[in-house]
Short mmCIF file of C-alpha atoms (C1' of nucleotides) in Angstrom, two decimals:
data_model
loop_
_atom_site.label_atom_id
_atom_site.label_comp_id
_atom_site.label_asym_id
_atom_site.label_seq_id
_atom_site.Cartn_x
_atom_site.Cartn_y
_atom_site.Cartn_z
CA MET A 1 2.95 17.10 124.34
CA ARG A 2 0.14 18.22 122.15
CA VAL A 3 -3.05 20.10 122.64
CA SER A 4 -5.96 18.00 121.40
CA ALA A 5 -7.84 18.68 118.19
CA LYS A 6 -10.67 19.76 120.42
CA GLY A 7 -8.47 22.36 122.02
CA GLU A 8 -6.91 23.52 118.81
CA ASN A 9 -10.18 23.80 116.94
CA GLY A 10 -11.94 25.29 119.91
CA VAL A 11 -9.43 28.11 120.00
CA ARG A 12 -9.84 28.65 116.27
CA ALA A 13 -13.58 28.76 116.56
CA MET A 14 -13.35 31.18 119.45
CA THR A 15 -11.11 33.35 117.30
CA ILE A 16 -13.85 33.56 114.72
CA LEU A 17 -16.38 34.50 117.36
CA ALA A 18 -13.95 37.18 118.45
CA LEU A 19 -13.72 38.53 114.91
CA GLU A 20 -17.51 38.59 114.66
CA PHE A 21 -18.09 39.83 118.14
CA ARG A 22 -19.94 42.96 117.06
CA ALA A 23 -21.94 41.20 114.38
CA GLY A 24 -24.28 39.16 116.55
CA PRO A 25 -24.49 35.39 116.90
CA VAL A 26 -22.73 33.25 114.33
CA PRO A 27 -24.30 29.92 113.38
CA LEU A 28 -22.22 26.82 113.77
CA ARG A 29 -22.56 25.80 110.15
CA GLU A 30 -20.83 28.95 109.11
CA ILE A 31 -17.90 28.35 111.40
CA ALA A 32 -17.65 24.75 110.36
CA ALA A 33 -17.59 25.72 106.69
CA ARG A 34 -15.13 28.52 107.25
CA GLU A 35 -12.64 26.35 109.09
CA GLY A 36 -13.34 23.16 107.21
CA LEU A 37 -14.41 21.27 110.29
CA SER A 38 -17.09 18.73 110.98
CA TYR A 39 -20.27 20.41 112.09
CA GLN A 40 -20.99 17.73 114.62
CA PHE A 41 -17.59 17.76 116.14
CA LEU A 42 -17.77 21.51 116.57
CA GLU A 43 -21.14 21.08 118.18
CA GLN A 44 -19.52 19.06 120.94
CA ILE A 45 -16.90 21.66 121.46
CA PHE A 46 -19.43 24.45 121.67
CA LEU A 47 -21.53 22.52 124.11
CA LEU A 48 -18.60 22.44 126.50
CA LEU A 49 -17.74 26.07 125.95
CA ARG A 50 -21.28 27.15 126.57
CA ARG A 51 -21.65 25.08 129.72
CA ALA A 52 -18.45 26.64 130.95
CA GLY A 53 -19.93 30.06 130.37
CA LEU A 54 -17.47 31.22 127.73
CA ILE A 55 -20.05 31.59 125.01
CA THR A 56 -23.76 32.21 124.81
CA SER A 57 -26.16 30.68 122.36
CA VAL A 58 -29.31 31.83 120.65
CA ARG A 59 -31.59 29.11 119.42
CA GLY A 60 -33.76 29.03 116.36
CA ALA A 61 -33.48 30.67 112.99
CA LYS A 62 -31.09 33.64 113.07
CA GLY A 63 -29.52 32.05 116.09
CA GLY A 64 -25.95 31.02 116.69
CA TYR A 65 -23.15 31.51 119.14
CA ALA A 66 -21.36 34.53 120.49
CA LEU A 67 -18.66 35.19 123.05
CA ALA A 68 -20.06 35.66 126.51
CA ARG A 69 -17.51 38.43 127.18
CA PRO A 70 -15.53 40.75 124.96
CA PRO A 71 -12.41 39.29 123.35
CA GLU A 72 -10.14 41.27 125.67
CA GLU A 73 -11.57 39.38 128.62
CA ILE A 74 -11.23 35.84 127.42
CA LYS A 75 -7.89 34.13 127.81
CA VAL A 76 -6.73 31.32 125.61
CA GLY A 77 -5.93 29.39 128.78
CA GLU A 78 -9.57 29.43 129.80
CA VAL A 79 -10.66 27.94 126.52
CA LEU A 80 -8.04 25.25 126.69
CA ARG A 81 -8.84 24.29 130.25
CA VAL A 82 -12.47 23.78 129.35
CA LEU A 83 -11.68 21.61 126.37
CA ASP A 84 -8.55 19.76 127.45
CA GLY A 85 -8.78 19.78 131.21
CA PRO A 86 -6.26 21.31 133.55
CA ILE A 87 -2.97 22.41 132.15
CA ALA A 88 -0.65 19.81 133.58
CA PRO A 89 2.15 17.92 131.89
CA VAL A 90 1.70 14.96 134.20
CA GLU A 91 -1.28 13.90 136.23
CA CYS A 92 0.22 14.46 139.64
CA VAL A 93 0.72 18.17 139.10
CA GLY A 94 -2.78 19.17 138.13
CA GLU A 95 -3.38 22.85 138.72
CA GLY A 96 -4.21 23.56 142.34
CA ASN A 97 -3.18 20.05 143.17
CA SER A 98 0.01 19.81 145.13
CA ASP A 99 0.21 16.24 146.33
CA ALA A 100 -1.74 13.70 144.41
CA CYS A 101 0.84 10.95 144.23
CA GLY A 102 1.62 10.65 147.90
CA ARG A 103 5.35 10.26 147.43
CA ILE A 104 6.32 13.87 147.05
CA ALA A 105 9.65 13.68 148.75
CA ALA A 106 10.71 10.71 146.73
CA CYS A 107 9.66 12.25 143.48
CA LEU A 108 12.62 14.26 142.31
CA THR A 109 11.13 14.85 138.93
CA ARG A 110 8.08 16.58 140.23
CA GLY A 111 9.69 19.98 140.24
CA ILE A 112 10.26 19.78 136.51
CA TRP A 113 6.60 19.32 135.81
CA GLU A 114 5.58 22.03 138.20
CA ARG A 115 7.85 24.52 136.56
CA LEU A 116 6.69 23.48 133.15
CA ARG A 117 3.06 23.70 134.15
CA ASP A 118 3.51 27.14 135.62
CA ARG A 119 5.15 28.53 132.55
CA MET A 120 2.58 26.99 130.29
CA SER A 121 -0.26 28.52 132.27
CA GLU A 122 1.58 31.78 132.28
CA VAL A 123 1.79 32.03 128.51
CA LEU A 124 -1.71 30.82 127.92
CA ASP A 125 -3.19 33.16 130.46
CA GLU A 126 -1.42 36.20 129.14
CA ILE A 127 -2.89 35.84 125.65
CA THR A 128 -6.47 36.96 125.16
CA LEU A 129 -8.64 36.46 122.12
CA ALA A 130 -8.20 40.14 121.40
CA ASP A 131 -4.45 39.58 121.18
CA VAL A 132 -5.00 36.71 118.82
CA ILE A 133 -7.04 38.72 116.36
CA ASN A 134 -4.81 41.77 116.59
CA THR A 135 -1.43 40.18 116.25
CA PRO A 136 -0.05 40.25 112.74
CA ALA A 137 0.75 36.77 111.47
CA ASP A 138 4.48 37.31 111.36
CA SER A 139 5.32 38.93 114.66
CA THR A 140 7.91 36.29 115.37
CA MET B 1 -1.38 18.51 127.17
CA ARG B 2 0.49 15.70 128.78
CA VAL B 3 3.88 14.20 128.43
CA SER B 4 3.57 10.50 127.67
CA ALA B 5 4.27 7.76 130.17
CA LYS B 6 7.33 7.04 128.10
CA GLY B 7 8.54 10.58 128.61
CA GLU B 8 7.68 10.71 132.26
CA ASN B 9 9.24 7.39 133.09
CA GLY B 10 12.20 8.04 130.90
CA VAL B 11 13.01 11.16 132.86
CA ARG B 12 12.63 9.26 136.09
CA ALA B 13 14.93 6.53 134.92
CA MET B 14 17.47 9.08 133.77
CA THR B 15 17.29 10.64 137.19
CA ILE B 16 18.29 7.36 138.72
CA LEU B 17 21.18 7.03 136.31
CA ALA B 18 22.18 10.52 137.36
CA LEU B 19 22.12 9.54 141.02
CA GLU B 20 24.24 6.49 140.27
CA PHE B 21 26.51 8.20 137.81
CA ARG B 22 29.70 7.48 139.76
CA ALA B 23 28.72 3.93 140.60
CA GLY B 24 29.04 2.33 137.19
CA PRO B 25 26.33 0.85 135.00
CA VAL B 26 22.98 0.13 136.56
CA PRO B 27 21.02 -2.87 135.33
CA LEU B 28 17.53 -2.30 134.05
CA ARG B 29 15.95 -4.72 136.45
CA GLU B 30 17.14 -2.62 139.31
CA ILE B 31 15.63 0.53 137.90
CA ALA B 32 12.39 -1.22 137.08
CA ALA B 33 12.13 -2.55 140.62
CA ARG B 34 13.07 0.75 142.17
CA GLU B 35 10.46 2.71 140.25
CA GLY B 36 7.85 -0.01 140.08
CA LEU B 37 7.85 -0.11 136.30
CA SER B 38 7.58 -2.88 133.79
CA TYR B 39 10.99 -4.16 132.82
CA GLN B 40 9.98 -4.56 129.21
CA PHE B 41 8.52 -1.13 128.88
CA LEU B 42 11.67 0.38 130.30
CA GLU B 43 13.67 -1.66 127.85
CA GLN B 44 11.95 0.14 125.00
CA ILE B 45 12.62 3.48 126.53
CA PHE B 46 16.29 2.71 127.03
CA LEU B 47 16.65 1.46 123.52
CA LEU B 48 15.60 4.87 122.25
CA LEU B 49 17.77 6.74 124.71
CA ARG B 50 20.79 4.72 123.79
CA ARG B 51 20.27 5.10 120.07
CA ALA B 52 19.99 8.81 120.63
CA GLY B 53 23.32 8.74 122.40
CA LEU B 54 22.10 9.86 125.80
CA ILE B 55 23.11 6.68 127.58
CA THR B 56 25.63 3.95 127.08
CA SER B 57 25.14 0.29 127.74
CA VAL B 58 27.35 -2.52 128.89
CA ARG B 59 26.21 -5.98 127.99
CA GLY B 60 26.53 -9.17 129.91
CA ALA B 61 26.71 -9.93 133.60
CA LYS B 62 27.68 -6.84 135.63
CA GLY B 63 26.41 -4.78 132.75
CA GLY B 64 23.75 -2.13 132.68
CA TYR B 65 23.19 1.42 131.60
CA ALA B 66 24.89 4.68 132.43
CA LEU B 67 24.58 8.28 131.33
CA ALA B 68 26.69 9.03 128.30
CA ARG B 69 27.58 12.44 129.77
CA PRO B 70 27.65 13.84 133.27
CA PRO B 71 24.31 14.92 134.72
CA GLU B 72 25.20 18.58 134.35
CA GLU B 73 25.34 18.15 130.62
CA ILE B 74 22.07 16.42 129.96
CA LYS B 75 18.96 18.52 129.68
CA VAL B 76 15.51 17.25 130.45
CA GLY B 77 14.43 18.63 127.09
CA GLU B 78 16.79 16.30 125.29
CA VAL B 79 15.37 13.28 127.00
CA LEU B 80 11.84 14.33 126.25
CA ARG B 81 12.52 15.04 122.60
CA VAL B 82 13.92 11.58 122.16
CA LEU B 83 10.97 9.90 123.78
CA ASP B 84 8.06 12.10 122.81
CA GLY B 85 9.23 13.77 119.65
CA PRO B 86 9.63 17.47 119.10
CA ILE B 87 8.22 19.80 121.68
CA ALA B 88 5.28 21.30 119.86
CA PRO B 89 1.76 21.91 121.11
CA VAL B 90 0.32 21.49 117.62
CA GLU B 91 1.73 19.73 114.62
CA CYS B 92 2.24 22.80 112.45
CA VAL B 93 4.71 24.39 114.84
CA GLY B 94 7.19 21.56 115.20
CA GLU B 95 10.56 22.83 116.31
CA GLY B 96 12.56 24.26 113.45
CA ASN B 97 9.47 24.06 111.32
CA SER B 98 7.98 27.40 110.44
CA ASP B 99 5.41 26.71 107.77
CA ALA B 100 4.00 23.24 107.58
CA CYS B 101 0.32 24.07 107.14
CA GLY B 102 0.61 26.32 104.12
CA ARG B 103 -1.94 28.84 105.33
CA ILE B 104 0.24 30.84 107.65
CA ALA B 105 -1.32 34.20 107.03
CA ALA B 106 -4.77 32.87 107.57
CA CYS B 107 -3.85 31.13 110.75
CA LEU B 108 -4.27 33.64 113.49
CA THR B 109 -3.86 31.08 116.18
CA ARG B 110 -0.43 30.04 115.10
CA GLY B 111 1.32 32.65 117.19
CA ILE B 112 -0.16 31.19 120.35
CA TRP B 113 1.37 27.83 119.70
CA GLU B 114 4.71 29.25 118.77
CA ARG B 115 4.92 31.22 121.97
CA LEU B 116 3.85 28.26 123.98
CA ARG B 117 6.34 26.00 122.25
CA ASP B 118 9.18 28.42 122.84
CA ARG B 119 8.49 28.76 126.51
CA MET B 120 8.13 25.05 126.93
CA SER B 121 11.48 24.39 125.27
CA GLU B 122 12.99 27.12 127.34
CA VAL B 123 12.03 25.56 130.66
CA LEU B 124 12.90 22.06 129.63
CA ASP B 125 16.26 23.07 128.27
CA GLU B 126 17.26 25.03 131.31
CA ILE B 127 16.86 22.07 133.63
CA THR B 128 19.63 19.49 133.66
CA LEU B 129 19.64 16.13 135.35
CA ALA B 130 22.06 17.61 137.86
CA ASP B 131 19.43 20.19 138.77
CA VAL B 132 16.86 17.48 139.18
CA ILE B 133 18.91 15.51 141.67
CA ASN B 134 20.08 18.57 143.56
CA THR B 135 16.84 20.42 143.98
CA PRO B 136 15.13 19.79 147.30
CA ALA B 137 11.64 18.40 146.84
CA ASP B 138 9.89 21.47 148.22
CA SER B 139 11.57 24.38 146.52
CA THR B 140 8.23 25.67 145.33
"C1'" DA C 1 28.71 -23.75 130.43
"C1'" DA C 2 25.43 -21.20 132.99
"C1'" DA C 3 23.74 -16.96 134.52
"C1'" DA C 4 23.22 -12.06 133.98
"C1'" DA C 5 22.56 -8.66 131.19
"C1'" DG C 6 21.38 -6.00 127.02
"C1'" DC C 7 19.26 -6.09 121.91
"C1'" DC C 8 15.31 -5.84 119.00
"C1'" DG C 9 11.45 -6.55 115.64
"C1'" DA C 10 6.85 -7.63 115.78
"C1'" DG C 11 2.51 -7.90 117.78
"C1'" DT C 12 -1.40 -7.16 121.12
"C1'" DA C 13 -4.04 -4.66 124.48
"C1'" DA C 14 -5.76 -0.61 126.54
"C1'" DT C 15 -6.90 3.96 126.47
"C1'" DT C 16 -7.98 8.19 124.65
"C1'" DT C 17 -9.54 11.02 121.20
"C1'" DT C 18 -12.22 12.07 117.46
"C1'" DA C 19 -16.23 11.89 115.14
"C1'" DT C 20 -20.99 10.44 114.10
"C1'" DC C 21 -25.92 9.42 114.93
"C1'" DG C 22 -30.49 10.25 115.86
"C1'" DG C 23 -33.83 12.51 117.67
"C1'" DG C 24 -35.34 16.64 120.48
"C1'" DA C 25 -36.35 21.56 121.62
"C1'" DT C 26 -36.72 26.63 120.17
"C1'" DT C 27 -37.23 30.49 117.40
"C1'" DT C 28 -38.16 33.12 113.23
"C1'" DG C 29 -40.42 34.20 108.98
"C1'" DG C 30 -43.93 33.40 105.81
"C1'" DC D 1 -49.82 27.53 112.03
"C1'" DC D 2 -46.15 25.51 109.43
"C1'" DA D 3 -41.57 25.03 107.68
"C1'" DA D 4 -36.95 26.00 108.02
"C1'" DA D 5 -33.03 27.18 110.72
"C1'" DT D 6 -30.69 26.45 114.64
"C1'" DC D 7 -29.17 24.84 119.00
"C1'" DC D 8 -29.37 20.64 122.57
"C1'" DC D 9 -27.58 16.28 124.00
"C1'" DG D 10 -26.88 11.41 125.36
"C1'" DA D 11 -25.07 7.49 123.30
"C1'" DT D 12 -21.95 5.11 120.62
"C1'" DA D 13 -18.82 3.96 116.79
"C1'" DA D 14 -14.46 4.58 114.63
"C1'" DA D 15 -9.78 5.77 114.58
"C1'" DA D 16 -5.54 6.82 116.45
"C1'" DT D 17 -2.26 6.67 119.83
"C1'" DT D 18 0.03 4.85 123.54
"C1'" DA D 19 1.39 1.42 126.49
"C1'" DC D 20 2.93 -2.87 127.08
"C1'" DT D 21 4.22 -7.88 125.94
"C1'" DC D 22 6.49 -11.70 123.51
"C1'" DG D 23 10.02 -14.47 122.01
"C1'" DG D 24 14.25 -15.20 120.73
"C1'" DC D 25 18.95 -13.56 120.02
"C1'" DT D 26 23.79 -11.71 121.50
"C1'" DT D 27 27.41 -10.54 124.77
"C1'" DT D 28 30.04 -10.83 129.03
"C1'" DT D 29 31.24 -12.56 133.49
"C1'" DT D 30 32.14 -16.22 136.69
#
DNA sequence: AAAAAGCCGAGTAATTTTATCGGGATTTGG
DNA sequence: CCAAATCCCGATAAAATTACTCGGCTTTTT
């Protein structure tokens, strides 16, 4: 029941872009160095994020990536959906998908996964990147 | 962000044991046939569930498996923890584990995963097998 | 004794995820 | 105009995980 490394690192990278939001585009190499991640792996992640419209890119020297919207307007859930696909504990309860398996009535367990999915989306969609950078580390 | 096939099928199988709770031990072959699953794969699942004390087994002819406790007293979360390990969206926030990565302060994203983990556990631990077999399919 | 079950370690296959490669395309600064 | 910095991107290799199988053993009932 894990988020993928793509998802985890994507959220971290987005957090950095949120921190640097006012400073203009940040080059990938910097992020990679800062988080100790493979440049090329991050590249893949950013490709997806850009295509999904969550970040913008500037090519060439002095280029880099920046959030497409302010940190307050980007939810963690959005990032995760782009990188890991729909938030769904089992295939047959993909978001917006209420009957993929064709044996709804027979499937007593379905309700579990729907409830789980809904609560997962709920948490992830109520946290924005602004929350992430403003929350003190030990607010548990 | 998926539960494994082991987890999904394990919950299904446990649901059947819940339905048959008053009828005595159910043989694996029956469950496998009923759910269209591989007998041998189910065997592995049941081995884990039994070792974890969630089910009991009776060997020999007329044998089979049964819930170790009544359906009201077995939470879906317990089943899932046995089969899929601790409920934790990323490794560093394993349940009961508050500092594995050693860079807590630096890790702004950690709070996300903790909140997610807590809500996931919450849902899964508030649903018992009795709920699963008593909830009408379309209570959405 | 034979059939019906569960027990179990070890091993293979399939799938998914992670990561790398190699070469392009743009932009800036000298 | 050239060189360096940077993003673009399809393809593919490597690694990890997960799913599943095998084979043989033990226990209980009839």
